[in-house]
Short mmCIF file of C-alpha atoms and ligand atoms in Angstrom, two decimals:
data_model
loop_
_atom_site.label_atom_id
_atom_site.label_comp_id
_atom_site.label_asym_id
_atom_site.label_seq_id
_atom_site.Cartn_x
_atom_site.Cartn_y
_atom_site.Cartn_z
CA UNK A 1 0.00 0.00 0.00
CA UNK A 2 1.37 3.91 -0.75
CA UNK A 3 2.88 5.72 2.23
CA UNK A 4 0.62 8.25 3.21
CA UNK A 5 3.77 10.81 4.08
CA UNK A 6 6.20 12.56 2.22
CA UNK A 7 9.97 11.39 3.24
CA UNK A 8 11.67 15.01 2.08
CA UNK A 9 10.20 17.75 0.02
CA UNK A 10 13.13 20.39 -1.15
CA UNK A 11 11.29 23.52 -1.15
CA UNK A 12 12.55 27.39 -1.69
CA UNK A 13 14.36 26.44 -4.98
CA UNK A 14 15.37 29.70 -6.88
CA UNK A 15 15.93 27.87 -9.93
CA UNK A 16 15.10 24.10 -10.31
CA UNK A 17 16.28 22.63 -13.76
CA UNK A 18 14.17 19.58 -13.91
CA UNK A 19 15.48 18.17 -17.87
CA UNK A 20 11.75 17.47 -18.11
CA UNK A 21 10.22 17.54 -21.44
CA UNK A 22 11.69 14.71 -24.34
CA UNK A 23 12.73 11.77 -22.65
CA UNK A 24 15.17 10.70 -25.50
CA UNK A 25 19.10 11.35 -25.96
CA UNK A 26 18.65 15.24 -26.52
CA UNK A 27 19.66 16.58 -29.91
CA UNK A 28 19.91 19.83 -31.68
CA UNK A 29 17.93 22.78 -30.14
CA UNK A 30 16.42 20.11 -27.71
CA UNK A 31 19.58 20.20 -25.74
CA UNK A 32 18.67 23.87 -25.04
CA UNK A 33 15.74 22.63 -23.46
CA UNK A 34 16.54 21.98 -19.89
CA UNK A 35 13.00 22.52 -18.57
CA UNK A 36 13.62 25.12 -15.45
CA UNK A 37 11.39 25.80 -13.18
CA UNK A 38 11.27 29.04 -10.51
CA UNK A 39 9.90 29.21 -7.43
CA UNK A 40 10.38 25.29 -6.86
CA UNK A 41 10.51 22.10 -4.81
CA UNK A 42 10.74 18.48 -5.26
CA UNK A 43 8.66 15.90 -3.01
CA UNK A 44 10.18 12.38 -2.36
CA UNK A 45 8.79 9.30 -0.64
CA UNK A 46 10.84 6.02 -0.99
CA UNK A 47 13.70 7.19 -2.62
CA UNK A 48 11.83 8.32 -5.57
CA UNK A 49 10.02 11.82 -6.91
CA UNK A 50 6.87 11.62 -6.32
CA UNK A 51 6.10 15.71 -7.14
CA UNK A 52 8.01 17.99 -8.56
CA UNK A 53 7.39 22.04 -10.05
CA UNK A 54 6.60 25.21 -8.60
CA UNK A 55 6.27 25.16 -4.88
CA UNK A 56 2.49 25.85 -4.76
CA UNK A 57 1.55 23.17 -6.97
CA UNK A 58 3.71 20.86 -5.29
CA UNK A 59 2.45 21.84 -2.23
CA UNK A 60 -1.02 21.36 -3.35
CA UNK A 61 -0.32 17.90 -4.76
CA UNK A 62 0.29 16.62 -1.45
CA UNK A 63 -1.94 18.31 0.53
CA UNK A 64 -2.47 16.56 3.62
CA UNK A 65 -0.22 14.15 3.35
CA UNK A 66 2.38 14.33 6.52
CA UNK A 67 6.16 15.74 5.21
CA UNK A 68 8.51 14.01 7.73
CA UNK A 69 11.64 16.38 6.72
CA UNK A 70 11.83 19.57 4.68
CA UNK A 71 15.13 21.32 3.73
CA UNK A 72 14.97 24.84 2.62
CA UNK A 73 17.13 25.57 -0.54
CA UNK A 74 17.63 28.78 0.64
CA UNK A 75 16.86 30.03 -2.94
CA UNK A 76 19.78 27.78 -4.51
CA UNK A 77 20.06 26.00 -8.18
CA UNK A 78 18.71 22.55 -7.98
CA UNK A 79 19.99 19.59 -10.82
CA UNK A 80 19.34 16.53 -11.42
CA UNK A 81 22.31 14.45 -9.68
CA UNK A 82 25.57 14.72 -12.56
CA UNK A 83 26.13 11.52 -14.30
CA UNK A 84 29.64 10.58 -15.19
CA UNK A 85 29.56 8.34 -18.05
CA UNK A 86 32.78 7.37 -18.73
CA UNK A 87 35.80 6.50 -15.91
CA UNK A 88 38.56 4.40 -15.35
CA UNK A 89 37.49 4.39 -11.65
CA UNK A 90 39.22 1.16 -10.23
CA UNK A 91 43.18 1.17 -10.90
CA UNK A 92 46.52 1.21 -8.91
CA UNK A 93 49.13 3.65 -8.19
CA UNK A 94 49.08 7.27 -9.74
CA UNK A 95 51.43 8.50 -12.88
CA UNK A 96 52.82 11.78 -12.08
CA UNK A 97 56.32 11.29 -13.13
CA UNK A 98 54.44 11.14 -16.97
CA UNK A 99 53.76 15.11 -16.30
CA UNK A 100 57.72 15.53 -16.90
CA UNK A 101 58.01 13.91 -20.33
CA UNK A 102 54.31 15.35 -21.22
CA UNK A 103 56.19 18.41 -20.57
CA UNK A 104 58.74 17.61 -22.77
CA UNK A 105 56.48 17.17 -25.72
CA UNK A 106 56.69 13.04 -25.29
CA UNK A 107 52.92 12.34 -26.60
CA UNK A 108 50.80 9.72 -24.56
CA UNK A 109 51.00 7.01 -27.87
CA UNK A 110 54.94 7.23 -27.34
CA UNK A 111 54.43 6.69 -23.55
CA UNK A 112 52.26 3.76 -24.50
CA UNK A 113 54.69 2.20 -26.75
CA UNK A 114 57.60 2.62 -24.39
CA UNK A 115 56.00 0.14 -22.07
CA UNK A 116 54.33 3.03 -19.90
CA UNK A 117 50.90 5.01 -19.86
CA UNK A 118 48.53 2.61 -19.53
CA UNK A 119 50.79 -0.09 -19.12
CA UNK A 120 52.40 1.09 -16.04
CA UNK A 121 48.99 1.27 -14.62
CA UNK A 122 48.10 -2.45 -15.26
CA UNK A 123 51.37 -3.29 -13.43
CA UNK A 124 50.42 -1.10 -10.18
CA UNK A 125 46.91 -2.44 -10.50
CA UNK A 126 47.64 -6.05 -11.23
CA UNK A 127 49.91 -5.95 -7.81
CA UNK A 128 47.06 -4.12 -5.70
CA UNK A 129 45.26 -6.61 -3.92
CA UNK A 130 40.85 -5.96 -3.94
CA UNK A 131 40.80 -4.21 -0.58
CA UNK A 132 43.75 -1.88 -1.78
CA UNK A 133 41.55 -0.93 -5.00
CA UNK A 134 38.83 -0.76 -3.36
CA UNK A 135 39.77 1.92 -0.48
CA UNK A 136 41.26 3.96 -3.18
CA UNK A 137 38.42 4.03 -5.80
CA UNK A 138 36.18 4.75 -3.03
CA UNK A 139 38.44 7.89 -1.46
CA UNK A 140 37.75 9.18 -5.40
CA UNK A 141 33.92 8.13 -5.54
CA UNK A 142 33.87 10.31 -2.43
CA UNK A 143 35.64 13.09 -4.11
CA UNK A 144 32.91 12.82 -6.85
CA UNK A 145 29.62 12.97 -4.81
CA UNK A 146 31.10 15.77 -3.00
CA UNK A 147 31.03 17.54 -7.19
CA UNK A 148 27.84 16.63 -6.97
CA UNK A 149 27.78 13.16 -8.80
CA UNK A 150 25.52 10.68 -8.42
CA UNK A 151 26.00 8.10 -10.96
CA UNK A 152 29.50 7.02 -12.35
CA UNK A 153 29.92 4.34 -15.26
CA UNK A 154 33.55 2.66 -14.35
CA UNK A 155 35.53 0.50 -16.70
CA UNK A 156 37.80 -2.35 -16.31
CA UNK A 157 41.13 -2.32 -18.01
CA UNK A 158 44.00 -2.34 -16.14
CA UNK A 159 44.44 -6.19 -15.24
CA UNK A 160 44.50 -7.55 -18.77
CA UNK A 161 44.17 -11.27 -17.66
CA UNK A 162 41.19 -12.91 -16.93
CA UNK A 163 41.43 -12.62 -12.84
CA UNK A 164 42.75 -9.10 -12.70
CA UNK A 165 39.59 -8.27 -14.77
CA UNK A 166 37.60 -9.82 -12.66
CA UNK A 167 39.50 -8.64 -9.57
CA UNK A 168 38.80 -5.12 -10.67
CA UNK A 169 34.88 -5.44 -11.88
CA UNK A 170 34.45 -7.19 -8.01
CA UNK A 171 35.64 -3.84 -6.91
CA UNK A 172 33.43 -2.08 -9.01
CA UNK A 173 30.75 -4.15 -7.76
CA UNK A 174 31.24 -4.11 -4.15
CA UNK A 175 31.52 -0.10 -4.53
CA UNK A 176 28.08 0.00 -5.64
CA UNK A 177 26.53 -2.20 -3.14
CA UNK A 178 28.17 -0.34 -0.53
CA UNK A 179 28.50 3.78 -1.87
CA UNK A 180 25.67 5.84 -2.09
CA UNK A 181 26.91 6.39 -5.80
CA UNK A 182 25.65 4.14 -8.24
CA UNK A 183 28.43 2.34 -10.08
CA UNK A 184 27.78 0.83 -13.93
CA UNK A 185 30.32 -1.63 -14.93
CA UNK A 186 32.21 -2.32 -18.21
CA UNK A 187 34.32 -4.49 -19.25
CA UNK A 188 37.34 -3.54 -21.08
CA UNK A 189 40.23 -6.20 -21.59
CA UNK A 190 40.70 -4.44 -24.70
CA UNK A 191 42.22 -1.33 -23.34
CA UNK A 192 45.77 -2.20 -23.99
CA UNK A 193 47.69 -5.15 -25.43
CA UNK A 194 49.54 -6.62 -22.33
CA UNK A 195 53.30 -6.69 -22.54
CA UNK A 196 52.95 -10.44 -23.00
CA UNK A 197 51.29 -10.61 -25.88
CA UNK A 198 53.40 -7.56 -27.37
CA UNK A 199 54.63 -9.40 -30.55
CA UNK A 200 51.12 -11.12 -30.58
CA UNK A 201 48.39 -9.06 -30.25
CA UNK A 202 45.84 -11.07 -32.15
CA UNK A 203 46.68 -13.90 -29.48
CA UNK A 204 45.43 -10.92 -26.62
CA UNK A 205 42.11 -10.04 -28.90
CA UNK A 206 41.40 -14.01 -29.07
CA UNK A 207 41.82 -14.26 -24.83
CA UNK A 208 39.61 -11.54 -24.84
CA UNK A 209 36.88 -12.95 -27.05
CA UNK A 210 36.65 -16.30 -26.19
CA UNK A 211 38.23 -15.94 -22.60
CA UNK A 212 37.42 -12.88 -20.32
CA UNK A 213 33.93 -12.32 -22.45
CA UNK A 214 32.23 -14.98 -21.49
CA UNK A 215 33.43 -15.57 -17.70
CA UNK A 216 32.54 -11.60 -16.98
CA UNK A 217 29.34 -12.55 -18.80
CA UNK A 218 28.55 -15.34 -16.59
CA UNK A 219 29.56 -13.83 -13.70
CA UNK A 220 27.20 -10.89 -14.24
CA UNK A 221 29.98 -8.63 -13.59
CA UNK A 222 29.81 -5.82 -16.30
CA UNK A 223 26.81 -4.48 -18.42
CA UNK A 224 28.91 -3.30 -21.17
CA UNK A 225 31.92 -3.66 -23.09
CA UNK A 226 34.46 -1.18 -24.64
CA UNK A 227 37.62 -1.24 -27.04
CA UNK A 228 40.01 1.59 -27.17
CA UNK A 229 40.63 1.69 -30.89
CA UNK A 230 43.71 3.58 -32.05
CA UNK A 231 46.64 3.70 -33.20
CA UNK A 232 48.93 1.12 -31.71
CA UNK A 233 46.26 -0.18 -29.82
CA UNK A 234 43.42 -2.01 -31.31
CA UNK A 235 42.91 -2.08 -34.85
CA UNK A 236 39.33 -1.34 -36.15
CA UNK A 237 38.61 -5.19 -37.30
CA UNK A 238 40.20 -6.74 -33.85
CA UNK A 239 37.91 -3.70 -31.91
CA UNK A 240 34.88 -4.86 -34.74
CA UNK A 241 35.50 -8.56 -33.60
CA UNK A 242 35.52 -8.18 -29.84
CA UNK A 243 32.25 -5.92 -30.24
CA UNK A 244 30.66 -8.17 -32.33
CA UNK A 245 31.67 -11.15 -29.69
CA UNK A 246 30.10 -8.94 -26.90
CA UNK A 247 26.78 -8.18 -28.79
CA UNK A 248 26.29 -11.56 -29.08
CA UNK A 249 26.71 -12.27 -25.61
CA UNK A 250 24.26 -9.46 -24.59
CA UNK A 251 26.46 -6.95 -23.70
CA UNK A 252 25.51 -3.19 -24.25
CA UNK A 253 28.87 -2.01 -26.68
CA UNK A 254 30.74 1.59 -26.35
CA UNK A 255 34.21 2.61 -28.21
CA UNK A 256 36.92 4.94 -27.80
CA UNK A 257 37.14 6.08 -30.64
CA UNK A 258 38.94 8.77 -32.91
CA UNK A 259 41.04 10.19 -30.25
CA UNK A 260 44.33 10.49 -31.19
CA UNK A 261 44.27 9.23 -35.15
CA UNK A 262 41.61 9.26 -37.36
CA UNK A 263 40.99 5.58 -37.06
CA UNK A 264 37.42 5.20 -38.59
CA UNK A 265 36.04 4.38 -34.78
CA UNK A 266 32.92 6.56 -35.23
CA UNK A 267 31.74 4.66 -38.47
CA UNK A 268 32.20 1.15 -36.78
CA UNK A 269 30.21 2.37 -33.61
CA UNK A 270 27.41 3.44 -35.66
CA UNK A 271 27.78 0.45 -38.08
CA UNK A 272 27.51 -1.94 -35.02
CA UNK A 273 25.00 0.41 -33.43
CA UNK A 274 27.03 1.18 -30.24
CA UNK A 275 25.24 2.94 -27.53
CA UNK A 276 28.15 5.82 -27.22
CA UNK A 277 31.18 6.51 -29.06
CA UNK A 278 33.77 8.29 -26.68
CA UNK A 279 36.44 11.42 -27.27
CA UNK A 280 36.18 11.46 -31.39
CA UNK A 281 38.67 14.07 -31.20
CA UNK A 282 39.63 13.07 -35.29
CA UNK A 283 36.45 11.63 -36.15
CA UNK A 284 35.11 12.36 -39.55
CA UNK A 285 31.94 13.46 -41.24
CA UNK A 286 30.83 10.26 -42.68
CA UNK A 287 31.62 9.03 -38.86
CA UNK A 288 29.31 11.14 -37.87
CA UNK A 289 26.78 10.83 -39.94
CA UNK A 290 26.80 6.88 -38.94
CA UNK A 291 26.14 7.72 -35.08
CA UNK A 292 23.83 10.32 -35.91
CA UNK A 293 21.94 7.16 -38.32
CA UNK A 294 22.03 5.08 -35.15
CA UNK A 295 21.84 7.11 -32.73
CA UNK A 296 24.91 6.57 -30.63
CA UNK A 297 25.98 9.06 -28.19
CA UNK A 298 28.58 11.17 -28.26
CA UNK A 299 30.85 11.26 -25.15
CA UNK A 300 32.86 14.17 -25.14
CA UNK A 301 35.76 14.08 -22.87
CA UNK A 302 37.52 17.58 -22.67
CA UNK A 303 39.65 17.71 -19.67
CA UNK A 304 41.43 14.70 -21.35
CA UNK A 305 42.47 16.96 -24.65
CA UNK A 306 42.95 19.34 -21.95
CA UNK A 307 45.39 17.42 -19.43
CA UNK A 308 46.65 15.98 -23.03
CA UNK A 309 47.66 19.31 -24.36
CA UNK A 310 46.18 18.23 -27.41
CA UNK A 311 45.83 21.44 -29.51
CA UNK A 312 42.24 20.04 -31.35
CA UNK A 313 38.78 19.75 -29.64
CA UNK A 314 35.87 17.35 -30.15
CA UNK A 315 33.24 18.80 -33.25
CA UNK A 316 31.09 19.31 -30.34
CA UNK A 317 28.93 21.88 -32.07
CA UNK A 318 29.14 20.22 -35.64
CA UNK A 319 27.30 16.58 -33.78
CA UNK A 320 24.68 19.01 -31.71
CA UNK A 321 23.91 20.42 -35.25
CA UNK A 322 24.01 16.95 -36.82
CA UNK A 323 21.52 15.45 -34.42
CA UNK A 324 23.98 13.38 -32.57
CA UNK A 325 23.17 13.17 -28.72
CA UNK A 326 26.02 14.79 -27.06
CA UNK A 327 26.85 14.17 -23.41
CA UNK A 328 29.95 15.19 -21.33
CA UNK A 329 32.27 12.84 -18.87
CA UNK A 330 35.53 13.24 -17.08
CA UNK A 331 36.93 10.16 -18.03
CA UNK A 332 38.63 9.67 -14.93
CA UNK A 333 41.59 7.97 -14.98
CA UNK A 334 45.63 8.44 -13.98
CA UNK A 335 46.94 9.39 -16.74
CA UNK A 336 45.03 11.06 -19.33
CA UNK A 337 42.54 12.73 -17.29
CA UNK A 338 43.09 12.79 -13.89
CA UNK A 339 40.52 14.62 -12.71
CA UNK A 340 37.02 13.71 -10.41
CA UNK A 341 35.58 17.06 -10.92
CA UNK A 342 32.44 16.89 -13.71
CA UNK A 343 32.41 20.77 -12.37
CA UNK A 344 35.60 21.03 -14.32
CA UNK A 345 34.34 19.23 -17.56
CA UNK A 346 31.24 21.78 -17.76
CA UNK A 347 33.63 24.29 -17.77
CA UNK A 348 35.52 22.77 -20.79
CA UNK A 349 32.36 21.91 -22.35
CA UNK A 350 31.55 25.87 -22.61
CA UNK A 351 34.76 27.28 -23.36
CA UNK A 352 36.86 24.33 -25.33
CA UNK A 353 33.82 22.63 -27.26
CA UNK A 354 31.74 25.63 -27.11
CA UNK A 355 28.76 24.13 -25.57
CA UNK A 356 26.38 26.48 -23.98
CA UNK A 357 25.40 26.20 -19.98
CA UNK A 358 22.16 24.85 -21.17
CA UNK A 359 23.48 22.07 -23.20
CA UNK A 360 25.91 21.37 -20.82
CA UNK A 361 23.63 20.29 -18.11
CA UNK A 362 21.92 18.44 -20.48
CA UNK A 363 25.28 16.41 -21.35
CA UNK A 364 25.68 15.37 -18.15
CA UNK A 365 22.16 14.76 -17.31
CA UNK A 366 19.88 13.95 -19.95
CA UNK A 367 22.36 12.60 -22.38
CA UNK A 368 24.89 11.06 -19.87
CA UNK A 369 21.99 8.77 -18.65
CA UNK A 370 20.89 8.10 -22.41
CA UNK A 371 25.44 7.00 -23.07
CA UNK A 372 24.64 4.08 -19.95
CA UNK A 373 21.07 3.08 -20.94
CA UNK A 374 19.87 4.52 -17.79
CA UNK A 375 17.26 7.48 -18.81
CA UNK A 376 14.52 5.34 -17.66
CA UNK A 377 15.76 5.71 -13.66
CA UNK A 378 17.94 9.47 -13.78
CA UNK A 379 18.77 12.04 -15.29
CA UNK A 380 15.61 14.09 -15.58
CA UNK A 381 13.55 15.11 -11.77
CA UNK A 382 10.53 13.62 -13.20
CA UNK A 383 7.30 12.12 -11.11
CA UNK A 384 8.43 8.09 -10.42
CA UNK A 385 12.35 8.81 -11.18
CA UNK A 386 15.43 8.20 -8.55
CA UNK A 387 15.41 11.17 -6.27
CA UNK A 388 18.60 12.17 -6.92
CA UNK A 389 19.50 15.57 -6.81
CA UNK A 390 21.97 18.08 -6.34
CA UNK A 391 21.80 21.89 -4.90
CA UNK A 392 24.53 24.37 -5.59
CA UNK A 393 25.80 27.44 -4.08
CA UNK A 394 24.24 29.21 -7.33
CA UNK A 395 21.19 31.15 -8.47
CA UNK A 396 21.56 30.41 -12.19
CA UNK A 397 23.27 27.58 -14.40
CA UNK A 398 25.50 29.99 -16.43
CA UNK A 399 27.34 30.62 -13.05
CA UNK A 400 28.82 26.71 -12.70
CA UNK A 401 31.16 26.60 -15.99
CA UNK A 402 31.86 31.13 -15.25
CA UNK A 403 33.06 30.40 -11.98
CA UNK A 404 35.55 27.86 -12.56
CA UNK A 405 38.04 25.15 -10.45
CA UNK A 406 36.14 25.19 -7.50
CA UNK A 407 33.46 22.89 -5.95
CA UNK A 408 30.02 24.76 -6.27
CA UNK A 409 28.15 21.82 -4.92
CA UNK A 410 25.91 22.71 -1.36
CA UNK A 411 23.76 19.73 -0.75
CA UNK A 412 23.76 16.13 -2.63
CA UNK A 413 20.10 14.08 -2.32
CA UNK A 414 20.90 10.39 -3.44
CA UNK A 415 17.64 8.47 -3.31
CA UNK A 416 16.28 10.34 -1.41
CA UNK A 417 18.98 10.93 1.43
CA UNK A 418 21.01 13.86 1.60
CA UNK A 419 23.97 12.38 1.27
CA UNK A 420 26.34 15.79 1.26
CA UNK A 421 25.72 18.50 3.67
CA UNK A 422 26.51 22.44 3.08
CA UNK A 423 29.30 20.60 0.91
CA UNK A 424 30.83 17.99 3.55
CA UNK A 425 29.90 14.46 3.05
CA UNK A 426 27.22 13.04 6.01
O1 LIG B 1 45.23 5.04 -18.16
O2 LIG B 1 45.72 6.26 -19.88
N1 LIG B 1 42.80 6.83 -22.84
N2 LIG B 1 42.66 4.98 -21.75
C1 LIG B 1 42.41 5.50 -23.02
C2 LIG B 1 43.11 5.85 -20.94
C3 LIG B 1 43.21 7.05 -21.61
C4 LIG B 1 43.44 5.59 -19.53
C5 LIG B 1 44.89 5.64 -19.19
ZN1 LIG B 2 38.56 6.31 -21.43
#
């Protein structure tokens, strides 16, 4: 039987954008649409919305029911909760000593094929035993609700064998039972070739295929899987293979793709109809034009071309104005991008891909929650959706990208529980 109380209502929001409105990955003008409300507040029972608008009607909607707890939003901004899309959440060690040869104009692809980047990751993480993963992943989920993130997808990719994998996706999925963030998992042996299969890479793409696939499948450990295609990495027909292998097996497919060379990533991920295509840096028209035919998403990843000191930016404007779904994501990781803060990314987003405030929210919202099949659940404050919300120390949205490098984030509601408190974690 329905409650007959209200858990929390939010009320004395200044400005509540609610992303209500089209329900689909947000294209074109739509991602200008971000459905704000003044004069607001958001009722919750159960961890879910239950009302949400101006404050009168809200207030008249549940008339006489008893509200056990209200918080006053003191006329703050009020979001949906930021999704991340896109991290490399679970890994060993740190690579700061890389900042020195970055410095020296050493690109990351060299780094790679020197044995380090990526590779020196795999060996930290492959010596890190589960509890040491998981008390550092969970030091930077904390670091990412306190930016006001609520959702995180985190990928695999740093054990390259079949129980470092899995050692890292356990991680991933012990985080989520136990962090008020909700973790999605993917599964990506093909991030690198390991060192032992240097002179035999087709040897690593077959391990992954008819190897690591399976078992992660059967283990229920990871909802998707995702191929870095480049240059010295994975060749477009050994990424078309292992995406093909993981479609079959029911996995939901992404690709990094386009980054550093112009690889033809984008074309395969809308010729295998991948739900997002990540960084596309180098991507091309006709690339384009097959995610915009199958509607993949576009994650755009700008504090890695950033930290890279790549001197080119994702088309962001040319895919909004293509119909491509564009969302945003920090792709946390330690060495291209590391960074928690999505603060930082909408920042980026404005000024490096020249994505309005507007359609910045929306990437990280709307569209983020579209790039991890999730749009059903978050990423709009909608009647019957996860209550998770965020307010800022902010009356309008322009002011989160303008004032920039610092944490604008007041109060976190995950679920229904406020979860950060005038910015310090409860
Ligand atoms: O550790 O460098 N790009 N994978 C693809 C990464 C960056 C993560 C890393
Ligand atoms: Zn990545």
């Amino acid at each position: 039987m329905e409650k007959n109380t209200i858990d929390l209502l939010v009320h004395n929001i200044g400005l509540l954008v609610t992303m209500q409105g089209k329900q689909e990955a947000r294209t074109g003008k739509e991602m200008s649409n971000v459905g704000a409300i003044e004069k607001g507040a958001v009722a919750v029972r159960d961890g879910k919305i239950v009302a949400v608008g101006r404050e009168e009607e809200v207030r008249a909607q549940i008339a006489g029911l008893a509200i056990e707890e209200e918080l006053d939003a003191k006329g703050k901004l009020v979001t949906p909760g930021l999704i991340d899309p896109h991290t490399h959440l679970v890994h060993g060690g740190s690579r700061e000593h890389e900042l020195d040869l970055k410095l020296k104009g050493v690109s990351y692809l060299d780094i790679l094929a020197q044995g380090g980047g990526i590779l020196s990751t795999v060996r930290a993480t492959r010596q890190a035993t589960e509890e040491e993963l998981f008390t550092k992943a969970k030091g930077s989920l904390d670091i990412m609700l306190l930016h006001g993130t609520t959702t995180v997808e985190a990928k695999s990719g740093y054990g390259l064998t079949l129980e470092d994998e899995i050692k890292q996706l356990r991680v991933a999925k012990k985080l989520n039972e136990s962090h008020p963030v909700d973790l999605v998992s993917t599964f990506m042996g093909a991030h690198a070739v390991p060192l032992e299969y240097k002179e035999r890479p087709s040897g690593y793409v077959d391990v992954v295929i008819q190897e690591m696939l399976p078992e992660v499948k059967r283990q229920g450990l990871a909802e998707f899987c995702d191929v870095f295609c480049e240059h010295g990495v994975f060749t477009v027909e050994q990424s078309r293979q292992i995406l093909i292998a993981a479609k079959e097996l029911g996995f939901g497919i992404k690709i990094h793709a386009d980054e550093i060379e112009p690889m033809g990533g984008a074309q395969l991920a809308g010729e295998l109809g991948c739900i997002s295509a990540e960084h596309l840096l180098a991507a091309s028209d006709e690339g384009f034009e097959a995610m915009q035919r199958a509607g993949t998403v576009a994650v755009c990843l700008p504090a890695t071309s950033f930290n890279l000191r790549l001197k080119k930016h994702a088309r962001a404007r040319t895919m909004i104005e293509m119909g491509i779904p564009v969302a945003l994501s920090t792709d946390y990781n330690p060495g291209s991008s590391p960074t928690e803060s999505i603060q930082l990314v909408m920042t980026l987003g404005c000024l490096n891909l020249g994505m309005t405030p507007e359609e910045v929210i929306t990437a990280v919202t709307i569209n983020a929650a579209h790039a991890i099949g999730k749009a059903n659940t978050i990423g709009s404050l909608e009647a019957g959706k996860q209550a998770d919300l965020v307010i800022f120390n902010a009356s309008n949205l322009a002011y989160l990208p303008y004032h920039f490098g610092i944490n604008h984030v007041n109060t976190v509601i995950k679920n229904g529980n406020i979860v950060v408190f005038d910015g310090k974690l409860c």
